[in-house]
Coordinates of C-alpha atoms in Angstrom, one line a residue:
X1 CA -30.9 -14.3 -130.7
X2 CA -33.7 -15.9 -129.1
X3 CA -32.7 -16.1 -125.2
X4 CA -32.4 -19.2 -123.5
X5 CA -35.2 -19.6 -121.2
X6 CA -33.8 -20.7 -117.6
X7 CA -34.4 -25.5 -116.9
X8 CA -35.2 -25.9 -113.6
X9 CA -33.9 -28.3 -111.9
X10 CA -33.8 -31.7 -112.4
X11 CA -35.7 -34.2 -109.8
X12 CA -31.2 -36.1 -109.2
X13 CA -30.5 -32.7 -108.1
X14 CA -33.0 -32.2 -105.9
X15 CA -32.5 -35.1 -104.8
X16 CA -28.1 -33.8 -104.4
X17 CA -29.5 -30.8 -102.4
X18 CA -31.8 -32.7 -99.5
X19 CA -29.0 -35.2 -98.9
X20 CA -26.4 -32.1 -98.6
X21 CA -29.1 -30.7 -95.5
X22 CA -30.1 -34.2 -94.3
X23 CA -26.3 -34.8 -93.5
X24 CA -25.0 -31.2 -92.5
X25 CA -28.0 -31.2 -89.7
X26 CA -27.0 -34.9 -89.0
X27 CA -23.7 -33.8 -88.2
X28 CA -25.1 -30.9 -86.4
X29 CA -26.4 -33.1 -84.5
X30 CA -23.9 -35.2 -83.8
X31 CA -22.0 -32.7 -82.6
X32 CA -23.7 -31.3 -80.2
X33 CA -25.1 -34.9 -79.1
X34 CA -21.0 -35.1 -78.5
X35 CA -20.8 -31.9 -77.1
X36 CA -23.7 -32.6 -74.2
X37 CA -21.7 -36.7 -73.5
X38 CA -19.1 -34.9 -73.3
X39 CA -20.0 -32.9 -70.7
X40 CA -21.9 -35.4 -68.6
X41 CA -18.9 -37.6 -68.7
X42 CA -16.6 -35.1 -67.4
X43 CA -19.2 -34.7 -64.4
X44 CA -20.2 -38.6 -63.6
X45 CA -17.3 -40.9 -61.6
X46 CA -16.5 -43.8 -63.7
X47 CA -17.3 -46.6 -62.1
X48 CA -16.8 -50.5 -63.4
X49 CA -20.4 -51.9 -64.5
X50 CA -22.0 -53.9 -61.3
X51 CA -21.6 -56.7 -60.5
X52 CA -24.1 -58.5 -58.2
X53 CA -23.1 -62.0 -56.5
X54 CA -25.9 -64.3 -55.1
X55 CA -24.9 -65.4 -51.8
X56 CA -26.5 -68.5 -50.2
X57 CA -28.3 -68.7 -46.8
X58 CA -25.4 -70.7 -46.0
X59 CA -23.5 -67.5 -46.9
X60 CA -26.4 -65.6 -44.2
X61 CA -23.5 -65.3 -41.0
X62 CA -20.3 -64.2 -42.4
X63 CA -19.7 -60.9 -42.6
X64 CA -18.4 -59.8 -45.6
X65 CA -14.9 -57.0 -46.3
X66 CA -16.0 -54.2 -46.3
X67 CA -18.7 -54.1 -43.5
X68 CA -19.4 -53.3 -39.9
X69 CA -19.7 -56.2 -37.6
X70 CA -23.2 -57.1 -38.2
X71 CA -26.3 -58.5 -35.5
X72 CA -29.7 -60.0 -36.6
X73 CA -32.0 -56.8 -35.4
X74 CA -29.8 -54.7 -37.2
X75 CA -30.2 -52.9 -41.1
X76 CA -28.1 -54.2 -43.5
X77 CA -27.5 -50.9 -46.3
X78 CA -25.2 -50.9 -48.8
X79 CA -23.2 -48.6 -49.7
X80 CA -23.5 -49.2 -54.6
X81 CA -20.1 -46.7 -54.7
X82 CA -17.4 -45.3 -52.8
X83 CA -19.0 -41.4 -52.4
X84 CA -16.3 -40.1 -55.7
X85 CA -13.7 -43.3 -54.6
X86 CA -13.6 -42.1 -51.1
X87 CA -12.8 -44.5 -48.9
X88 CA -13.3 -43.7 -44.4
X89 CA -14.2 -46.7 -41.7
X90 CA -18.0 -48.3 -41.6
X91 CA -17.9 -48.3 -38.2
X92 CA -18.2 -45.2 -37.0
X93 CA -22.7 -43.9 -35.9
X94 CA -22.5 -45.9 -32.7
X95 CA -18.9 -43.2 -31.4
X96 CA -19.4 -40.5 -33.1
X97 CA -22.9 -39.5 -33.7
X98 CA -24.7 -42.2 -30.2
X99 CA -26.3 -43.7 -34.2
X100 CA -26.5 -47.6 -33.7
X101 CA -28.7 -50.5 -35.6
X102 CA -26.7 -51.1 -38.7
X103 CA -24.5 -52.7 -40.8
X104 CA -23.1 -50.7 -44.0
X105 CA -21.0 -52.6 -46.2
X106 CA -19.9 -51.7 -49.8
X107 CA -20.0 -55.5 -50.3
X108 CA -22.0 -56.4 -53.4
X109 CA -22.7 -60.6 -52.5
X110 CA -24.7 -59.2 -49.5
X111 CA -27.2 -56.9 -51.6
X112 CA -30.0 -60.0 -51.8
X113 CA -30.2 -59.7 -48.0
X114 CA -30.0 -55.4 -48.4
X115 CA -32.4 -53.2 -46.3
X116 CA -31.3 -50.7 -48.6
X117 CA -29.2 -49.4 -51.0
X118 CA -27.9 -46.6 -51.3
X119 CA -27.5 -45.2 -55.0
X120 CA -24.6 -41.8 -54.9
X121 CA -26.1 -40.1 -58.2
X122 CA -22.6 -38.7 -59.3
X123 CA -20.9 -41.9 -58.6
X124 CA -24.4 -43.7 -61.7
X125 CA -25.3 -41.3 -63.4
X126 CA -23.3 -42.4 -66.5
X127 CA -25.1 -45.6 -67.7
X128 CA -28.2 -46.6 -66.5
X129 CA -25.8 -50.3 -66.5
X130 CA -24.2 -48.4 -63.4
X131 CA -27.3 -48.7 -61.4
X132 CA -28.1 -52.5 -59.7
X133 CA -28.6 -54.9 -62.2
X134 CA -30.6 -57.6 -61.0
X135 CA -34.2 -57.6 -59.5
X136 CA -34.7 -55.7 -56.6
X137 CA -35.0 -57.8 -53.0
X138 CA -38.7 -57.8 -51.2
X139 CA -39.0 -53.9 -49.7
X140 CA -35.5 -53.0 -50.3
X141 CA -35.6 -49.2 -50.2
X142 CA -33.0 -48.0 -52.4
X143 CA -32.0 -44.7 -51.8
X144 CA -30.3 -41.5 -53.7
X145 CA -28.4 -39.4 -52.8
X146 CA -26.8 -36.4 -53.5
X147 CA -25.2 -33.6 -52.0
X148 CA -24.8 -32.5 -55.7
X149 CA -27.3 -28.9 -57.3
X150 CA -29.2 -29.7 -60.1
X151 CA -27.2 -28.3 -62.5
X152 CA -24.2 -30.6 -61.4
X153 CA -26.6 -33.9 -61.1
X154 CA -26.9 -35.4 -64.8
X155 CA -29.6 -37.8 -65.7
X156 CA -32.0 -37.6 -63.3
X157 CA -34.8 -39.6 -65.5
X158 CA -32.6 -42.6 -64.8
X159 CA -34.2 -43.0 -61.0
X160 CA -37.5 -42.2 -62.4
X161 CA -39.5 -45.4 -60.6
X162 CA -36.4 -46.7 -59.1
X163 CA -36.0 -44.6 -55.8
X164 CA -37.3 -44.7 -52.7
X165 CA -35.6 -42.7 -50.0
X166 CA -34.0 -38.4 -50.8
X167 CA -30.9 -38.6 -48.7
X168 CA -29.6 -34.6 -49.2
X169 CA -29.3 -31.1 -48.3
X170 CA -32.7 -30.4 -48.9
X171 CA -35.4 -29.1 -45.8
X172 CA -37.4 -30.9 -47.9
X173 CA -35.7 -34.3 -48.6
X174 CA -37.1 -37.7 -47.1
X175 CA -33.6 -37.5 -45.6
X176 CA -32.2 -34.6 -44.6
X177 CA -28.5 -34.4 -44.6
X178 CA -27.0 -30.1 -44.9
X179 CA -23.3 -28.9 -45.3
X180 CA -24.0 -27.4 -42.2
X181 CA -26.0 -26.4 -38.7
X182 CA -26.1 -23.4 -36.6
X183 CA -26.1 -25.8 -32.3
X184 CA -26.6 -23.1 -29.2
X185 CA -24.2 -23.9 -27.1
X186 CA -24.2 -24.9 -23.9
X187 CA -22.9 -22.0 -22.0
X188 CA -22.2 -19.3 -22.9
X189 CA -19.3 -18.7 -25.7
X190 CA -16.7 -16.4 -25.9
X191 CA -15.5 -16.3 -29.2
X192 CA -13.2 -14.0 -30.2
X193 CA -13.3 -12.3 -33.8
X194 CA -9.5 -13.4 -35.1
X195 CA -7.4 -10.3 -36.1
X196 CA -7.8 -9.0 -39.7
X197 CA -5.4 -7.7 -41.4
X198 CA -7.1 -7.4 -45.4
X199 CA -9.9 -7.2 -47.0
X200 CA -11.7 -9.4 -48.7
X201 CA -11.4 -12.6 -50.4
X202 CA -13.0 -15.4 -52.1
X203 CA -11.3 -18.9 -52.7
X204 CA -12.5 -20.6 -56.1
X205 CA -12.1 -24.5 -57.3
X206 CA -15.1 -24.0 -60.6
X207 CA -14.2 -20.1 -62.4
X208 CA -16.9 -20.7 -65.1
X209 CA -18.1 -17.4 -66.3
X210 CA -20.8 -18.2 -67.1
X211 CA -21.9 -18.4 -63.9
X212 CA -23.4 -15.8 -61.8
X213 CA -21.0 -15.6 -59.3
X214 CA -18.1 -14.3 -61.3
X215 CA -20.8 -11.7 -63.2
X216 CA -21.4 -10.1 -59.7
X217 CA -17.7 -10.8 -58.6
X218 CA -16.7 -9.1 -61.7
X219 CA -19.0 -5.9 -61.0
X220 CA -18.2 -6.2 -57.7
X221 CA -14.0 -6.1 -57.8
X222 CA -14.7 -2.4 -59.2
X223 CA -15.6 -0.6 -56.3
X224 CA -14.3 -3.0 -53.8
X225 CA -10.0 -4.8 -53.2
X226 CA -10.9 -8.2 -53.7
X227 CA -8.4 -11.4 -52.7
X228 CA -9.2 -14.4 -55.1
X229 CA -7.2 -17.8 -54.7
X230 CA -7.7 -20.9 -56.9
X231 CA -9.4 -20.7 -60.0
X232 CA -6.0 -20.2 -62.1
X233 CA -5.5 -17.7 -58.8
X234 CA -3.0 -17.5 -56.6
X235 CA -2.2 -21.1 -55.6
X236 CA -3.9 -22.2 -51.7
X237 CA -2.5 -24.8 -50.5
X238 CA -5.1 -26.8 -48.8
X239 CA -4.1 -27.0 -45.4
X240 CA -3.6 -23.4 -45.3
X241 CA -6.7 -22.3 -46.3
X242 CA -8.5 -21.5 -43.2
X243 CA -5.5 -19.8 -41.5
X244 CA -5.3 -17.6 -44.2
X245 CA -9.5 -17.2 -44.3
X246 CA -9.3 -15.8 -41.1
X247 CA -7.1 -13.4 -42.2
X248 CA -10.1 -10.9 -43.6
X249 CA -12.7 -9.4 -42.8
X250 CA -15.5 -10.4 -45.1
X251 CA -15.6 -13.3 -47.1
X252 CA -17.6 -14.3 -50.2
X253 CA -19.6 -17.2 -50.5
X254 CA -21.3 -16.8 -53.2
X255 CA -22.5 -20.5 -55.0
X256 CA -22.5 -22.4 -58.2
X257 CA -25.5 -22.8 -58.7
X258 CA -29.2 -20.9 -56.6
X259 CA -30.4 -23.3 -56.1
X260 CA -33.1 -24.4 -52.7
X261 CA -31.0 -24.7 -49.4
X262 CA -28.2 -25.4 -51.8
X263 CA -25.3 -23.7 -49.3
X264 CA -22.7 -25.6 -49.2
X265 CA -19.4 -25.2 -47.0
X266 CA -18.4 -22.1 -49.3
X267 CA -20.4 -20.8 -46.2
X268 CA -20.5 -23.4 -43.6
X269 CA -17.1 -24.0 -43.2
X270 CA -14.9 -21.4 -44.9
X271 CA -16.6 -18.3 -44.1
X272 CA -18.4 -19.0 -40.3
X273 CA -15.5 -21.7 -39.6
X274 CA -12.2 -19.2 -39.8
X275 CA -14.3 -16.4 -38.1
X276 CA -15.2 -14.2 -41.6
X277 CA -18.1 -12.1 -42.2
X278 CA -19.8 -14.2 -44.9
X279 CA -21.1 -12.1 -48.1
X280 CA -23.5 -14.5 -49.7
X281 CA -24.7 -15.3 -53.5
X282 CA -26.9 -18.3 -53.7
X283 CA -30.8 -18.4 -52.7
X284 CA -33.1 -16.0 -51.2
X285 CA -32.3 -14.5 -47.8
X286 CA -35.1 -15.6 -46.6
X287 CA -33.3 -19.1 -47.3
X288 CA -30.1 -18.2 -45.6
X289 CA -32.0 -17.6 -42.3
X290 CA -33.7 -21.4 -42.0
X291 CA -30.8 -22.5 -41.8
X292 CA -28.3 -19.2 -39.4
X293 CA -29.2 -16.0 -37.6
X294 CA -30.2 -13.1 -40.2
X295 CA -27.5 -10.9 -39.1
X296 CA -24.9 -13.2 -39.8
X297 CA -24.3 -12.5 -42.0
X298 CA -24.6 -10.2 -46.0
X299 CA -26.1 -11.3 -48.8
X300 CA -26.1 -10.0 -52.4
X301 CA -29.7 -9.0 -52.4
X302 CA -29.7 -6.4 -49.6
X303 CA -28.1 -4.1 -51.7
X304 CA -29.8 -2.4 -55.0
X305 CA -26.2 -3.0 -56.8
X306 CA -22.8 -4.2 -56.4
X307 CA -21.8 -1.1 -55.9
X308 CA -23.9 0.0 -52.8
X309 CA -22.3 -3.2 -51.6
X310 CA -19.4 -2.2 -51.7
X311 CA -19.6 1.1 -50.0
X312 CA -21.3 -0.9 -47.0
X313 CA -18.1 -3.4 -46.8
X314 CA -15.7 0.4 -46.8
X315 CA -18.3 1.3 -44.0
X316 CA -17.9 -1.8 -41.9
X317 CA -14.4 -1.9 -42.7
X318 CA -13.6 1.2 -40.3
X319 CA -15.8 0.8 -37.8
X320 CA -14.5 -2.5 -35.7
X321 CA -18.3 -1.9 -33.5
X322 CA -20.6 -2.2 -35.9
X323 CA -18.4 -5.4 -37.7
X324 CA -18.5 -6.8 -34.4
X325 CA -22.2 -6.4 -34.2
X326 CA -22.3 -9.6 -37.2
X327 CA -21.0 -11.7 -34.9
X328 CA -23.0 -11.1 -31.6
X329 CA -24.8 -14.4 -32.0
X330 CA -21.7 -16.2 -30.8
X331 CA -22.1 -16.1 -28.2
X332 CA -25.2 -18.4 -27.5
X333 CA -24.6 -20.3 -31.0
X334 CA -22.4 -21.9 -32.6
X335 CA -21.8 -23.0 -36.8
X336 CA -21.0 -26.7 -37.5
X337 CA -18.9 -26.9 -40.8
X338 CA -17.5 -29.7 -40.4
X339 CA -19.2 -32.5 -41.7
X340 CA -18.5 -35.7 -43.9
X341 CA -18.9 -38.8 -45.4
X342 CA -20.0 -40.6 -42.6
X343 CA -22.5 -38.1 -41.5
X344 CA -24.4 -38.7 -44.3
X345 CA -24.9 -41.8 -44.4
X346 CA -25.1 -42.3 -39.9
X347 CA -28.5 -40.1 -40.9
X348 CA -29.2 -42.7 -43.1
X349 CA -29.1 -45.2 -40.8
X350 CA -30.7 -43.5 -38.2
X351 CA -33.3 -42.4 -41.1
X352 CA -34.5 -45.7 -42.6
X353 CA -35.0 -47.1 -39.0
X354 CA -38.1 -44.7 -38.2
X355 CA -39.0 -45.0 -41.8
X356 CA -41.9 -47.3 -42.2
X357 CA -43.6 -45.8 -44.8
X358 CA -42.3 -48.1 -49.2
X359 CA -43.5 -45.4 -51.8
X360 CA -41.2 -44.8 -55.2
X361 CA -40.7 -41.0 -56.2
X362 CA -42.0 -41.2 -60.0
X363 CA -39.7 -38.6 -60.9
X364 CA -36.6 -37.4 -59.2
X365 CA -36.7 -35.1 -61.6
X366 CA -39.5 -33.1 -61.5
X367 CA -38.8 -32.2 -57.8
X368 CA -34.8 -31.0 -58.5
X369 CA -35.4 -27.7 -59.7

């Protein structure tokens, strides 16, 4: 019996396979896009779409709700949102920081007369509709305010060709407002290291195994006893944080992102204000030294491995004199680690009065890497 030659697939079969491949690719794309959107939605704060109200000439003498008292010469600064929904007094700049000349408001009906609008990125990064939708008044400046790392700042392209000034922890921002800083003391400081009964501690809220800091911790814990609070570990009440940390000799001030100038309250508040020696993981040592003395911290990059870092910490634990040398700078300098929203907005007030040039930043994303 003759065997039949195999027949070529019909054009209908070919089209069927092409259609199945297309639908499969479309499904995969939708899943990936959905995952990406879910990540952004988790990061970005959900706020209502901005509502703009026109305020006519007859309203110019009125003080809107949520507004500091004003004079004709004051700059009017509109907070487009309360940052993360957190409310605070808007009239504290003169009393706390000695900065005057600005009227702050959260009343969007003043949009048309505002000299500046401050946009807190995490409150407007879900959609462009969260930005002001009305035409911008002449010479009004938009200030991009963000204290989060690039990793946690999605949709920066929303800001293309819209922003005039940046308010950020980076030293090269238009309005430099870091998490903390060091000031020279007016007189010699009699700083005393708190009594220590424990070795090393880490307080972590975001336990993400993909982060560099978690990978380094997993190496370090093999050579050093570390107590971990938060993030699925030991519970720690907020009002007990500083007193708890102060009992330890070393605090792991590990940042969630390794970016230029990204040095947060983990160092300034948790470590320095509690009187504990910070072991830092973040930007380079040279970057840290732009903010505080070189002998005020231990950098993980100073050691070839986590094992050798642990050996150094054990050495300091056994030698009080050597440990104490890391606090010598406290005789003449003092850390400022408690900053709040008022601090950042008051710095904006001061800078806006001094900033005369009008510019537009083409891309925040290209700068903020």
